[in-house]
Amino acid sequence: MIEALLHPIGRLASAGGPVLVVIALVAVLLFTLALERLIYWQWRYRRQRQALIARWQKRHEHVSWSARTLRECWCGELTSALRASLPWLKLLVALCPLLGLVGTVTGMIQVFDTLAITGVGQARSMSDGVARATLPTLAGMAVAVVGILFTSRFEHIVRREDQHLHDRLTRATEIDHA
């Protein structure tokens, strides 16, 4: 059972080197954090938002400076909780192409070592080494592109939710004073 799980990792390491395994681990971490943020946004954040709106509506006073400051603090806390792991996601996205570059450089060093040992006449071993060297770059860029798509979408969601939260709190106040 364990061999069946480790066999693809071994093939991955032999195809692109140990850096490719590190990129795969970073990708797993990146997509785990992304999934956690989506789950948080779908279930927990929405309940917290409703609780905040209910707490704001229960207040008797909504127009003074202190009430507005309190509202901003509550909104800021909820928005910062929504944006909590976004810096980590951005860090992992930025790390992926750099890891791919490290894989390329180490792979090319191996190609040059092979050339130094076997000579220039071994075109097959040289092409295999170049393919092995470029695989981490491809993997790092692919993970980074998907990560950028997610982080930009999630940043849009955070901005939209922040605006919606302020709008809903304002509407809740207007309904009470109408």
Short mmCIF file of C-alpha atoms in Angstrom, two decimals:
data_model
loop_
_atom_site.label_atom_id
_atom_site.label_comp_id
_atom_site.label_asym_id
_atom_site.label_seq_id
_atom_site.Cartn_x
_atom_site.Cartn_y
_atom_site.Cartn_z
CA MET A 1 0.00 0.00 0.00
CA ILE A 2 2.73 2.47 0.97
CA GLU A 3 4.77 1.45 -2.06
CA ALA A 4 1.83 2.25 -4.30
CA LEU A 5 1.69 5.75 -2.81
CA LEU A 6 5.44 6.35 -2.95
CA HIS A 7 5.94 5.04 -6.49
CA PRO A 8 4.57 8.19 -8.22
CA ILE A 9 6.70 10.38 -5.95
CA GLY A 10 9.77 8.35 -6.91
CA ARG A 11 8.94 8.73 -10.59
CA LEU A 12 8.43 12.45 -10.08
CA ALA A 13 11.81 12.78 -8.38
CA SER A 14 13.54 10.82 -11.13
CA ALA A 15 11.83 12.82 -13.88
CA GLY A 16 12.54 16.29 -12.52
CA GLY A 17 14.78 15.89 -9.54
CA PRO A 18 14.20 16.61 -5.88
CA VAL A 19 13.27 20.22 -6.61
CA LEU A 20 10.20 18.97 -8.46
CA VAL A 21 9.14 17.11 -5.32
CA VAL A 22 9.55 20.34 -3.33
CA ILE A 23 7.41 22.17 -5.91
CA ALA A 24 4.79 19.45 -5.57
CA LEU A 25 4.79 19.86 -1.79
CA VAL A 26 4.49 23.65 -2.11
CA ALA A 27 1.61 23.13 -4.55
CA VAL A 28 -0.15 20.84 -2.08
CA LEU A 29 0.29 23.43 0.66
CA LEU A 30 -0.86 26.24 -1.64
CA PHE A 31 -4.00 24.45 -2.73
CA THR A 32 -4.75 23.30 0.82
CA LEU A 33 -4.64 26.92 2.01
CA ALA A 34 -6.77 27.95 -0.96
CA LEU A 35 -9.35 25.28 -0.19
CA GLU A 36 -9.37 26.31 3.48
CA ARG A 37 -10.06 29.92 2.48
CA LEU A 38 -12.92 28.88 0.22
CA ILE A 39 -14.46 26.74 2.93
CA TYR A 40 -14.05 29.57 5.44
CA TRP A 41 -15.64 32.08 3.08
CA GLN A 42 -18.57 29.81 2.21
CA TRP A 43 -19.54 28.72 5.70
CA ARG A 44 -17.91 30.43 8.64
CA TYR A 45 -17.48 33.96 7.28
CA ARG A 46 -21.12 34.24 6.20
CA ARG A 47 -22.33 33.22 9.66
CA GLN A 48 -19.96 35.72 11.25
CA ARG A 49 -21.19 38.44 8.88
CA GLN A 50 -24.82 37.75 9.80
CA ALA A 51 -23.93 37.82 13.50
CA LEU A 52 -22.15 41.16 13.04
CA ILE A 53 -25.15 42.65 11.23
CA ALA A 54 -27.46 41.43 14.00
CA ARG A 55 -25.13 42.87 16.66
CA TRP A 56 -25.07 46.21 14.82
CA GLN A 57 -28.86 46.28 14.53
CA LYS A 58 -29.23 45.62 18.28
CA ARG A 59 -27.30 48.78 19.06
CA HIS A 60 -29.51 51.71 19.97
CA GLU A 61 -27.23 54.36 18.55
CA HIS A 62 -25.69 54.26 15.07
CA VAL A 63 -24.78 57.79 13.99
CA SER A 64 -22.25 59.09 16.50
CA TRP A 65 -18.51 59.09 15.90
CA SER A 66 -17.98 56.31 18.44
CA ALA A 67 -20.67 54.12 16.83
CA ARG A 68 -19.15 54.57 13.39
CA THR A 69 -15.68 53.86 14.76
CA LEU A 70 -16.97 50.72 16.42
CA ARG A 71 -18.58 49.68 13.13
CA GLU A 72 -15.29 50.20 11.30
CA CYS A 73 -13.44 48.14 13.89
CA TRP A 74 -15.94 45.30 13.62
CA CYS A 75 -15.79 45.39 9.82
CA GLY A 76 -12.00 45.52 9.90
CA GLU A 77 -11.80 42.49 12.19
CA LEU A 78 -14.12 40.45 10.01
CA THR A 79 -12.37 41.49 6.79
CA SER A 80 -8.93 40.76 8.22
CA ALA A 81 -10.14 37.31 9.29
CA LEU A 82 -11.30 36.74 5.71
CA ARG A 83 -7.93 37.85 4.36
CA ALA A 84 -5.91 35.94 6.99
CA SER A 85 -3.91 33.49 4.89
CA LEU A 86 -3.72 35.62 1.74
CA PRO A 87 -0.12 36.74 2.44
CA TRP A 88 0.93 33.09 2.77
CA LEU A 89 -0.78 32.26 -0.50
CA LYS A 90 1.04 35.11 -2.22
CA LEU A 91 4.34 33.96 -0.74
CA LEU A 92 3.85 30.41 -1.99
CA VAL A 93 2.85 31.67 -5.45
CA ALA A 94 6.01 33.79 -5.63
CA LEU A 95 8.11 30.87 -4.41
CA CYS A 96 7.02 28.43 -7.14
CA PRO A 97 8.80 30.03 -10.14
CA LEU A 98 11.91 30.53 -8.04
CA LEU A 99 11.92 26.85 -7.11
CA GLY A 100 11.47 26.02 -10.79
CA LEU A 101 14.50 28.13 -11.60
CA VAL A 102 16.53 26.34 -8.92
CA GLY A 103 15.50 23.04 -10.51
CA THR A 104 16.58 24.26 -13.92
CA VAL A 105 19.94 25.46 -12.69
CA THR A 106 20.67 22.25 -10.78
CA GLY A 107 19.53 20.20 -13.78
CA MET A 108 21.78 22.13 -16.14
CA ILE A 109 24.70 21.63 -13.77
CA GLN A 110 24.04 17.90 -14.02
CA VAL A 111 23.95 18.19 -17.83
CA PHE A 112 27.32 19.91 -17.86
CA ASP A 113 28.73 17.31 -15.48
CA THR A 114 27.49 14.57 -17.82
CA LEU A 115 29.05 16.35 -20.78
CA ALA A 116 32.33 16.67 -18.92
CA ILE A 117 32.37 12.96 -18.11
CA THR A 118 30.99 11.42 -21.31
CA GLY A 119 32.11 14.01 -23.84
CA VAL A 120 30.24 16.05 -26.39
CA GLY A 121 29.21 13.08 -28.54
CA GLN A 122 26.40 11.90 -26.22
CA ALA A 123 23.49 13.94 -27.57
CA ARG A 124 20.91 11.55 -26.08
CA SER A 125 22.13 12.00 -22.49
CA MET A 126 22.38 15.74 -23.03
CA SER A 127 18.78 16.00 -24.31
CA ASP A 128 17.52 13.89 -21.40
CA GLY A 129 19.33 16.18 -18.99
CA VAL A 130 17.93 19.32 -20.61
CA ALA A 131 14.42 17.85 -20.45
CA ARG A 132 14.95 17.00 -16.79
CA ALA A 133 16.23 20.52 -16.16
CA THR A 134 13.25 22.29 -17.74
CA LEU A 135 10.56 20.17 -16.09
CA PRO A 136 10.84 21.99 -12.71
CA THR A 137 10.51 25.34 -14.48
CA LEU A 138 7.35 24.21 -16.20
CA ALA A 139 5.91 22.82 -12.98
CA GLY A 140 6.80 25.93 -10.97
CA MET A 141 5.25 28.25 -13.55
CA ALA A 142 2.11 26.14 -13.87
CA VAL A 143 1.55 26.10 -10.11
CA ALA A 144 2.25 29.83 -9.92
CA VAL A 145 -0.24 30.67 -12.69
CA VAL A 146 -3.01 28.69 -11.02
CA GLY A 147 -2.07 30.23 -7.67
CA ILE A 148 -2.15 33.75 -9.15
CA LEU A 149 -5.60 33.08 -10.56
CA PHE A 150 -6.83 31.98 -7.16
CA THR A 151 -5.23 34.80 -5.17
CA SER A 152 -6.48 37.49 -7.55
CA ARG A 153 -9.98 36.03 -7.41
CA PHE A 154 -9.85 35.83 -3.65
CA GLU A 155 -8.60 39.41 -3.36
CA HIS A 156 -11.59 40.44 -5.47
CA ILE A 157 -13.89 38.49 -3.14
CA VAL A 158 -12.36 40.19 -0.08
CA ARG A 159 -12.82 43.67 -1.59
CA ARG A 160 -16.38 42.87 -2.63
CA GLU A 161 -17.28 41.37 0.75
CA ASP A 162 -15.83 44.38 2.57
CA GLN A 163 -17.97 46.70 0.48
CA HIS A 164 -21.06 44.49 0.88
CA LEU A 165 -20.56 44.39 4.63
CA HIS A 166 -20.42 48.18 4.86
CA ASP A 167 -23.45 48.48 2.58
CA ARG A 168 -25.48 45.98 4.61
CA LEU A 169 -24.65 47.71 7.88
CA THR A 170 -25.66 51.05 6.38
CA ARG A 171 -28.93 49.60 5.09
CA ALA A 172 -29.63 48.03 8.47
CA THR A 173 -29.20 51.46 10.05
CA GLU A 174 -31.38 53.20 7.46
CA ILE A 175 -34.20 50.70 7.98
CA ASP A 176 -34.17 51.44 11.71
CA HIS A 177 -34.25 55.23 11.19
CA ALA A 178 -36.78 55.30 8.34
#
